[in-house]
Every structure is written in structure tokens, then in C-alpha cells.
Tab-separated table of C-alpha atoms in Angstrom:
chain	number	residue	atom	x	y	z
Z	1	MET	CA	8.952	23.065	-6.158
Z	2	PRO	CA	11.868	20.606	-6.371
Z	3	GLU	CA	14.875	21.525	-8.481
Z	4	LEU	CA	15.342	18.459	-10.633
Z	5	LYS	CA	18.840	17.840	-11.925
Z	6	LYS	CA	17.659	16.411	-15.234
Z	7	GLU	CA	14.860	16.629	-17.759
Z	8	VAL	CA	15.137	12.935	-18.614
Z	9	TYR	CA	16.144	10.277	-16.080
Z	10	GLU	CA	17.255	6.721	-16.656
Z	11	VAL	CA	15.576	5.508	-13.435
Z	12	THR	CA	12.775	7.036	-11.384
Z	13	ILE	CA	11.842	5.397	-8.086
Z	14	MET	CA	8.492	6.002	-6.448
Z	15	GLY	CA	8.760	5.445	-2.697
Z	16	SER	CA	11.496	5.550	-0.069
Z	17	GLY	CA	11.009	2.521	2.157
Z	18	PRO	CA	13.394	-0.457	2.159
Z	19	ALA	CA	12.328	-1.468	-1.374
Z	20	GLY	CA	12.740	1.958	-2.933
Z	21	LEU	CA	15.998	2.814	-1.192
Z	22	THR	CA	17.528	-0.574	-1.999
Z	23	ALA	CA	16.595	-0.080	-5.643
Z	24	ALA	CA	18.239	3.340	-5.408
Z	25	ILE	CA	21.462	1.920	-3.953
Z	26	TYR	CA	21.753	-0.705	-6.682
Z	27	THR	CA	20.898	1.580	-9.605
Z	28	ALA	CA	23.109	4.375	-8.271
Z	29	ARG	CA	26.062	1.981	-7.968
Z	30	ALA	CA	25.373	1.046	-11.601
Z	31	ASN	CA	25.890	4.739	-12.500
Z	32	LEU	CA	22.268	5.174	-13.511
Z	33	GLU	CA	21.826	8.303	-11.324
Z	34	PRO	CA	18.331	7.461	-10.042
Z	35	VAL	CA	15.858	9.959	-8.650
Z	36	VAL	CA	13.642	8.999	-5.694
Z	37	PHE	CA	10.340	10.637	-4.822
Z	38	GLU	CA	9.585	9.874	-1.199
Z	39	GLY	CA	5.814	10.070	-1.232
Z	40	PRO	CA	3.356	10.831	1.588
Z	41	GLN	CA	5.215	8.803	4.229
Z	42	PRO	CA	8.969	9.154	3.682
Z	43	GLY	CA	10.606	5.910	4.727
Z	44	GLY	CA	7.388	3.927	4.638
Z	45	GLN	CA	5.941	1.879	7.490
Z	46	LEU	CA	9.307	1.423	9.222
Z	47	THR	CA	9.189	5.049	10.307
Z	48	ILE	CA	6.376	4.157	12.717
Z	49	THR	CA	8.195	1.065	14.005
Z	50	THR	CA	10.242	1.452	17.165
Z	51	ASP	CA	12.695	-1.461	17.355
Z	52	VAL	CA	13.685	-3.503	14.310
Z	53	GLU	CA	15.242	-6.697	15.636
Z	54	ASN	CA	14.755	-9.131	12.761
Z	55	TYR	CA	16.853	-7.458	10.062
Z	56	PRO	CA	20.215	-9.243	9.674
Z	57	GLY	CA	23.305	-7.271	10.615
Z	58	PHE	CA	21.865	-5.486	13.649
Z	59	PRO	CA	22.431	-7.854	16.595
Z	60	ASP	CA	21.221	-5.248	19.095
Z	61	GLY	CA	18.324	-4.098	16.913
Z	62	ILE	CA	17.835	-0.651	15.423
Z	63	MET	CA	15.084	1.941	15.579
Z	64	GLY	CA	12.937	1.998	12.448
Z	65	PRO	CA	13.506	5.698	11.646
Z	66	GLU	CA	17.263	5.298	12.157
Z	67	PHE	CA	17.334	2.267	9.871
Z	68	ILE	CA	15.600	4.253	7.124
Z	69	GLU	CA	17.852	7.287	7.620
Z	70	ARG	CA	20.999	5.184	7.365
Z	71	THR	CA	19.709	3.440	4.239
Z	72	ARG	CA	18.807	6.831	2.774
Z	73	GLN	CA	22.330	8.112	3.446
Z	74	GLN	CA	23.743	5.028	1.754
Z	75	ALA	CA	21.646	5.700	-1.343
Z	76	GLU	CA	22.713	9.354	-1.401
Z	77	ARG	CA	26.358	8.386	-0.982
Z	78	PHE	CA	26.258	6.721	-4.395
Z	79	GLY	CA	24.597	9.701	-6.050
Z	80	THR	CA	20.850	9.152	-5.622
Z	81	GLU	CA	18.760	12.296	-5.979
Z	82	ILE	CA	15.918	12.379	-3.420
Z	83	HIS	CA	12.913	14.691	-3.252
Z	84	GLN	CA	10.149	14.912	-0.665
Z	85	VAL	CA	7.306	15.211	-3.136
Z	86	LEU	CA	4.573	13.033	-4.634
Z	87	ILE	CA	4.249	11.657	-8.135
Z	88	SER	CA	0.689	12.465	-9.156
Z	89	ASP	CA	0.499	11.103	-12.706
Z	90	ILE	CA	2.463	9.040	-15.217
Z	91	ASP	CA	1.767	8.771	-18.928
Z	92	PHE	CA	2.872	5.334	-20.118
Z	93	SER	CA	1.720	5.996	-23.694
Z	94	VAL	CA	4.862	7.962	-24.542
Z	95	ARG	CA	8.540	7.031	-24.447
Z	96	PRO	CA	10.297	8.074	-22.292
Z	97	PHE	CA	7.406	8.046	-19.818
Z	98	ALA	CA	6.020	11.481	-18.898
Z	99	VAL	CA	5.870	12.070	-15.141
Z	100	THR	CA	3.969	14.817	-13.342
Z	101	LEU	CA	4.604	15.728	-9.704
Z	102	ASP	CA	1.883	17.020	-7.393
Z	103	ASP	CA	3.269	20.566	-7.668
Z	104	GLY	CA	2.944	20.460	-11.458
Z	105	THR	CA	6.606	19.784	-12.234
Z	106	LYS	CA	7.047	17.577	-15.297
Z	107	PHE	CA	9.940	15.403	-16.479
Z	108	LYS	CA	10.594	12.187	-18.368
Z	109	THR	CA	12.031	8.818	-17.404
Z	110	HIS	CA	13.086	5.684	-19.279
Z	111	THR	CA	12.143	3.386	-16.399
Z	112	LEU	CA	9.918	3.532	-13.345
Z	113	ILE	CA	10.389	1.410	-10.229
Z	114	ILE	CA	7.189	1.513	-8.168
Z	115	ALA	CA	8.017	1.071	-4.478
Z	116	ALA	CA	5.180	3.103	-3.010
Z	117	GLY	CA	4.420	0.496	-0.343
Z	118	ALA	CA	1.166	-0.173	1.438
Z	119	ARG	CA	-0.475	1.204	4.527
Z	120	ALA	CA	-2.189	-0.794	7.199
Z	121	ARG	CA	-5.914	-0.297	7.572
Z	122	LEU	CA	-6.471	1.299	10.944
Z	123	LEU	CA	-9.461	1.736	13.208
Z	124	GLY	CA	-9.213	5.497	12.930
Z	125	LEU	CA	-8.927	6.172	16.660
Z	126	GLU	CA	-6.854	9.087	17.896
Z	127	SER	CA	-5.523	6.925	20.745
Z	128	GLU	CA	-4.553	4.200	18.265
Z	129	SER	CA	-2.396	6.633	16.296
Z	130	ALA	CA	-0.889	8.168	19.430
Z	131	LEU	CA	0.305	4.776	20.699
Z	132	MET	CA	1.428	3.310	17.368
Z	133	GLY	CA	4.830	1.778	18.055
Z	134	TYR	CA	4.250	2.022	21.811
Z	135	GLY	CA	2.091	-1.049	22.279
Z	136	VAL	CA	-0.021	-0.694	19.158
Z	137	SER	CA	1.297	-2.547	16.114
Z	138	THR	CA	0.221	-3.692	12.673
Z	139	CYS	CA	2.834	-6.451	12.340
Z	140	ALA	CA	2.994	-9.489	14.635
Z	141	THR	CA	6.114	-10.845	12.933
Z	142	CYS	CA	7.883	-7.537	13.555
Z	143	ASP	CA	6.803	-6.856	17.124
Z	144	GLY	CA	5.469	-10.056	18.701
Z	145	PHE	CA	8.717	-10.788	20.522
Z	146	PHE	CA	8.333	-7.642	22.631
Z	147	PHE	CA	5.214	-9.083	24.296
Z	148	ARG	CA	6.683	-12.256	25.698
Z	149	GLY	CA	4.767	-13.236	28.817
Z	150	LYS	CA	2.106	-10.550	28.268
Z	151	GLU	CA	-1.617	-10.523	27.520
Z	152	ILE	CA	-2.407	-8.941	24.173
Z	153	ALA	CA	-5.278	-8.376	21.746
Z	154	VAL	CA	-5.655	-8.851	17.996
Z	155	ILE	CA	-8.323	-6.867	16.174
Z	156	GLY	CA	-9.848	-8.419	13.072
Z	157	GLY	CA	-11.601	-11.492	11.754
Z	158	GLY	CA	-9.929	-12.463	8.502
Z	159	ASP	CA	-7.118	-14.886	7.727
Z	160	SER	CA	-4.415	-12.337	8.528
Z	161	ALA	CA	-5.905	-11.610	11.969
Z	162	LEU	CA	-6.114	-15.277	12.889
Z	163	GLU	CA	-2.645	-15.978	11.516
Z	164	GLU	CA	-1.256	-13.168	13.650
Z	165	ALA	CA	-3.137	-14.393	16.718
Z	166	ILE	CA	-1.759	-17.909	16.307
Z	167	PHE	CA	1.754	-16.566	15.777
Z	168	LEU	CA	1.503	-14.361	18.862
Z	169	THR	CA	0.693	-17.332	21.108
Z	170	LYS	CA	4.400	-18.175	20.824
Z	171	PHE	CA	5.086	-15.171	23.040
Z	172	ALA	CA	1.941	-14.056	24.854
Z	173	THR	CA	0.265	-15.800	27.755
Z	174	LYS	CA	-3.164	-14.887	26.362
Z	175	VAL	CA	-4.335	-13.553	22.996
Z	176	THR	CA	-7.822	-12.076	22.748
Z	177	ILE	CA	-9.252	-11.723	19.249
Z	178	ILE	CA	-11.681	-8.810	19.057
Z	179	HIS	CA	-14.086	-9.065	16.143
Z	180	ARG	CA	-16.962	-6.752	15.371
Z	181	ARG	CA	-19.119	-9.532	13.905
Z	182	ASP	CA	-20.440	-12.832	15.251
Z	183	GLU	CA	-18.436	-14.991	12.864
Z	184	PHE	CA	-14.984	-14.892	11.261
Z	185	ARG	CA	-14.345	-14.143	7.599
Z	186	ALA	CA	-11.254	-16.354	7.744
Z	187	SER	CA	-10.945	-19.731	6.030
Z	188	LYS	CA	-12.307	-22.772	7.847
Z	189	ILE	CA	-8.876	-24.286	8.444
Z	190	MET	CA	-7.590	-21.052	9.963
Z	191	GLN	CA	-10.645	-20.761	12.193
Z	192	ASP	CA	-10.162	-24.311	13.422
Z	193	ARG	CA	-6.522	-23.685	14.257
Z	194	ALA	CA	-7.279	-20.500	16.143
Z	195	LEU	CA	-10.271	-21.763	18.086
Z	196	LYS	CA	-8.456	-24.929	19.151
Z	197	ASN	CA	-5.557	-22.938	20.600
Z	198	GLU	CA	-6.006	-22.739	24.369
Z	199	LYS	CA	-4.224	-19.373	24.532
Z	200	ILE	CA	-6.702	-17.725	22.165
Z	201	HIS	CA	-9.986	-16.217	23.353
Z	202	VAL	CA	-12.573	-14.426	21.226
Z	203	LEU	CA	-14.766	-11.429	21.926
Z	204	TRP	CA	-17.562	-11.457	19.339
Z	205	ASP	CA	-19.653	-8.443	18.276
Z	206	THR	CA	-17.126	-6.140	19.899
Z	207	GLU	CA	-15.528	-2.883	18.800
Z	208	VAL	CA	-12.629	-0.942	20.285
Z	209	GLU	CA	-13.573	2.571	21.332
Z	210	GLU	CA	-10.269	3.638	22.875
Z	211	VAL	CA	-6.730	2.413	23.468
Z	212	VAL	CA	-5.662	3.498	26.935
Z	213	GLY	CA	-2.009	4.057	27.815
Z	214	GLU	CA	0.955	6.408	27.569
Z	215	LYS	CA	3.934	6.376	25.232
Z	216	MET	CA	6.567	5.651	27.862
Z	217	ALA	CA	4.458	3.119	29.751
Z	218	GLY	CA	2.778	1.518	26.740
Z	219	VAL	CA	-0.749	0.198	26.383
Z	220	GLU	CA	-2.671	-0.531	29.592
Z	221	LYS	CA	-6.154	-1.539	28.439
Z	222	LEU	CA	-8.834	-1.276	25.799
Z	223	LYS	CA	-12.235	0.311	26.157
Z	224	LEU	CA	-14.749	-1.864	24.317
Z	225	ARG	CA	-18.375	-1.736	23.254
Z	226	ASN	CA	-20.629	-4.618	22.296
Z	227	SER	CA	-22.160	-3.731	18.929
Z	228	LYS	CA	-25.409	-5.587	19.674
Z	229	THR	CA	-26.082	-4.680	23.301
Z	230	ASN	CA	-24.105	-1.391	23.490
Z	231	GLU	CA	-22.655	-2.691	26.754
Z	232	THR	CA	-19.218	-1.259	27.492
Z	233	SER	CA	-16.291	-3.042	29.096
Z	234	GLU	CA	-12.535	-2.854	29.569
Z	235	LEU	CA	-9.845	-5.371	28.657
Z	236	PRO	CA	-6.415	-5.114	30.323
Z	237	VAL	CA	-3.719	-5.789	27.693
Z	238	SER	CA	-0.093	-4.818	27.112
Z	239	GLY	CA	-0.266	-4.849	23.334
Z	240	VAL	CA	-2.746	-4.406	20.490
Z	241	PHE	CA	-2.270	-5.765	16.990
Z	242	VAL	CA	-4.526	-4.238	14.356
Z	243	ALA	CA	-5.038	-6.826	11.608
Z	244	ILE	CA	-7.844	-5.568	9.413
Z	245	GLY	CA	-5.887	-5.572	6.161
Z	246	HIS	CA	-3.568	-3.375	4.143
Z	247	ILE	CA	-4.118	-0.873	1.347
Z	248	PRO	CA	-1.414	-0.769	-1.350
Z	249	ASN	CA	-0.548	2.749	-2.503
Z	250	THR	CA	-1.401	2.064	-6.118
Z	251	HIS	CA	-4.451	4.246	-6.777
Z	252	ILE	CA	-2.728	6.388	-9.419
Z	253	PHE	CA	-2.222	3.250	-11.517
Z	254	ASN	CA	-5.910	2.340	-11.673
Z	255	GLY	CA	-6.651	1.485	-15.304
Z	256	LYS	CA	-2.982	1.750	-16.221
Z	257	LEU	CA	-1.432	-1.394	-14.724
Z	258	PRO	CA	-2.912	-4.815	-13.883
Z	259	MET	CA	-3.901	-5.233	-10.231
Z	260	ASP	CA	-5.558	-7.933	-8.193
Z	261	GLU	CA	-8.904	-7.410	-6.480
Z	262	ASN	CA	-7.209	-5.733	-3.509
Z	263	GLY	CA	-5.194	-3.256	-5.549
Z	264	TYR	CA	-1.811	-5.010	-5.469
Z	265	LEU	CA	0.181	-4.663	-8.691
Z	266	ILE	CA	0.665	-7.879	-10.621
Z	267	THR	CA	4.197	-8.733	-11.735
Z	268	LEU	CA	5.432	-11.424	-14.091
Z	269	PRO	CA	6.499	-14.706	-12.440
Z	270	ASP	CA	9.946	-14.610	-10.775
Z	271	SER	CA	10.298	-10.971	-11.734
Z	272	SER	CA	9.569	-7.384	-10.779
Z	273	LYS	CA	8.365	-6.625	-14.308
Z	274	THR	CA	4.846	-5.395	-14.969
Z	275	GLU	CA	3.114	-5.836	-18.298
Z	276	ILE	CA	4.540	-2.501	-19.469
Z	277	PRO	CA	8.222	-2.810	-20.448
Z	278	GLY	CA	10.312	-0.462	-18.339
Z	279	VAL	CA	7.877	-0.418	-15.415
Z	280	PHE	CA	8.728	-2.479	-12.343
Z	281	ALA	CA	6.886	-3.065	-9.054
Z	282	VAL	CA	8.690	-3.958	-5.832
Z	283	GLY	CA	7.961	-4.269	-2.135
Z	284	ASP	CA	4.529	-4.025	-0.592
Z	285	VAL	CA	2.795	-2.686	-3.710
Z	286	GLN	CA	2.985	-6.221	-5.094
Z	287	ASP	CA	3.622	-8.368	-2.009
Z	288	HIS	CA	0.560	-9.130	0.103
Z	289	VAL	CA	2.065	-12.259	1.649
Z	290	TYR	CA	5.316	-11.448	3.469
Z	291	ARG	CA	5.365	-7.647	3.956
Z	292	GLN	CA	8.739	-7.597	5.733
Z	293	ALA	CA	11.538	-5.051	5.476
Z	294	ILE	CA	13.988	-7.689	4.309
Z	295	THR	CA	11.709	-9.097	1.595
Z	296	ALA	CA	10.954	-5.549	0.438
Z	297	ALA	CA	14.676	-4.814	0.235
Z	298	GLY	CA	15.215	-8.034	-1.699
Z	299	SER	CA	12.547	-7.163	-4.233
Z	300	GLY	CA	14.017	-3.655	-4.499
Z	301	CYS	CA	17.261	-5.303	-5.552
Z	302	MET	CA	15.346	-7.363	-8.133
Z	303	GLY	CA	13.699	-4.243	-9.532
Z	304	ALA	CA	17.021	-2.456	-9.838
Z	305	ILE	CA	18.663	-5.354	-11.679
Z	306	ASP	CA	15.622	-5.766	-13.954
Z	307	ALA	CA	15.696	-2.028	-14.733
Z	308	GLU	CA	19.426	-2.070	-15.412
Z	309	ARG	CA	19.078	-4.982	-17.843
Z	310	TYR	CA	16.124	-3.325	-19.551
Z	311	LEU	CA	18.125	-0.120	-20.052
Z	312	GLU	CA	21.084	-2.037	-21.473
Z	313	GLU	CA	18.809	-3.606	-24.087
Z	314	LEU	CA	17.055	-0.282	-24.747
Z	315	HIS	CA	20.253	1.636	-25.417
Z	316	ASP	CA	21.834	-1.214	-27.409
Z	317	ALA	CA	18.843	-1.384	-29.738
């Protein structure tokens, strides 16, 4: 059971990825003494990313876990309180909001910054998890550069899968799209772009049964099965990009905050504000377009500034 320093907080932050920790840095420097609850995956998706080479200020790149740890230390330096525990329920009908942790601990907060992130949908293979960050990726923008001159595979059939495949042709010599059905779900214009690209090949009616490789050596090949004929085959590749969608970590807000059809929280235009005053959503819980560390950090900054301004008006009233 965490030992909370207060019974009532000015700022509570849910999540500890780039969005949550940036919000913590900004609110802590504003002397708001925020508390951060790290959630089920402390540090978010960057903790399963090996090299981060596209975040400004790191010319030689930085390992994802190290990046998160350094950002965490920066937040703590300014007085952020951090706990490795889950928020399980929030009552928005009372002011300050009543928060319950998964161990039963209760406290109150004037504002809530939701930075719980999203998780990539995965195939559910043991080999996929074992090689995540070692040839298996869920982000072409993050990791495509590492596969320059290689043959790789993209798994999926929606817009995001085809977008990633097209993007990856900038680096790879061949991109094979593996789709379990006999037609794409993607928009017509995206299908046309992908199918016209000479570097892109498609395996229809195909499912991945195993990712073969070792951590130090990376991915070597995929073991495949045709879903119609049950015929098995192997595909030599150096990288695998799983692009079957993301799931925002917003389930505890079902019925409490507006969401789109995929569960992403809806914020007011040009803002991190939700429809409930004092509640802000930042990072991948509300961003289904960019999903980058730097955009998450930027929105974390927005949430912190919005929360600070809200508190100024609240306490001046």
C-alpha cells in the first residue's frame, strides 16, 4: 500500500510515459506538487523500445528504458511524487474528485491528467513478445531506419498497416504485407498506393504462427500458415512490424468521459480539456494519429499548462 503524502492533491497524473512525466515536470516546476501513478506498464511503450533515435537532443540515440528513467528522475528532481500502483476508479461527481487505487487506498484531487497511453494490439505469440524490440516492432516511424537494406514484413490489413508498409519501403528492399483475409480493410486510396509500390508484396489468407530468431541476432524468419488451405511456409525476414491497431487504456472511463468508437478520449479543439472541468487527456489516450514520444511529451506540456490555469481560476474564485 503506497504511503501518500497528502489527502488532497492539486494534480494527479495517471500514467508515466513521455506524456505523464512531462506533465509532471511542468506541474512540479509550477509548485503544484503532482502525484504520478505509473500504471500497469511503468514508462509506457518506450520501455519496450530499444533505440530511440528520433527524439531531439540525443544525436547518438538513447535506449527507451534509459530515456524514461532519465525523464522520471527529472520529474522527481522538481518534487513529483511517484507510485507504482494503478488507479482503479475515479468519482467525478464530487469536488475534489475522489480517487481509489487498486489496493483500496482513497484520496482526493482537484485535477486529473490522464496519460495512461495505449497498447499495441499484438498477435499473442510467445515468440512475438520474446523478440519485441529485437526485430519485432509496433512502430514503423520509430524503428524503420534500423532495417535499411533488409527484407521485412508488416502484419495487418487496415490503413495503419498499409501506411506503415509504404513508409518502410523508404528503407527496406522488400516489404511483405501478411493479411489473414483475402482483401484489405484499408481505404481504396491507401490500397492503390500500396499495391502500386513495386517493393510491396502481399500474402493473402495468411497467419503468422511463429517468429523465429534470437535476441542478439534478431528476427530470422516467420513461420506461416494459409488459413484456407492450412499449408505452412516460411518467410525469411529481418524485421516484423505488427500493425493491427492500438487499444487506448481508457476502460475505467467508460460511461464517464466521451470517447470515440475506438475508445480514445475526446478533447476540446486545440486543448487537452475533456468535457469535465479539471480533467485533461494527453498522449496516446487521445491521439490515434501520431503516437510518437515527442508528440506525447508536447501534449503532456499542454495538459500541465491547462491544469495550472484551471487551478488558478479555481482558487481565485
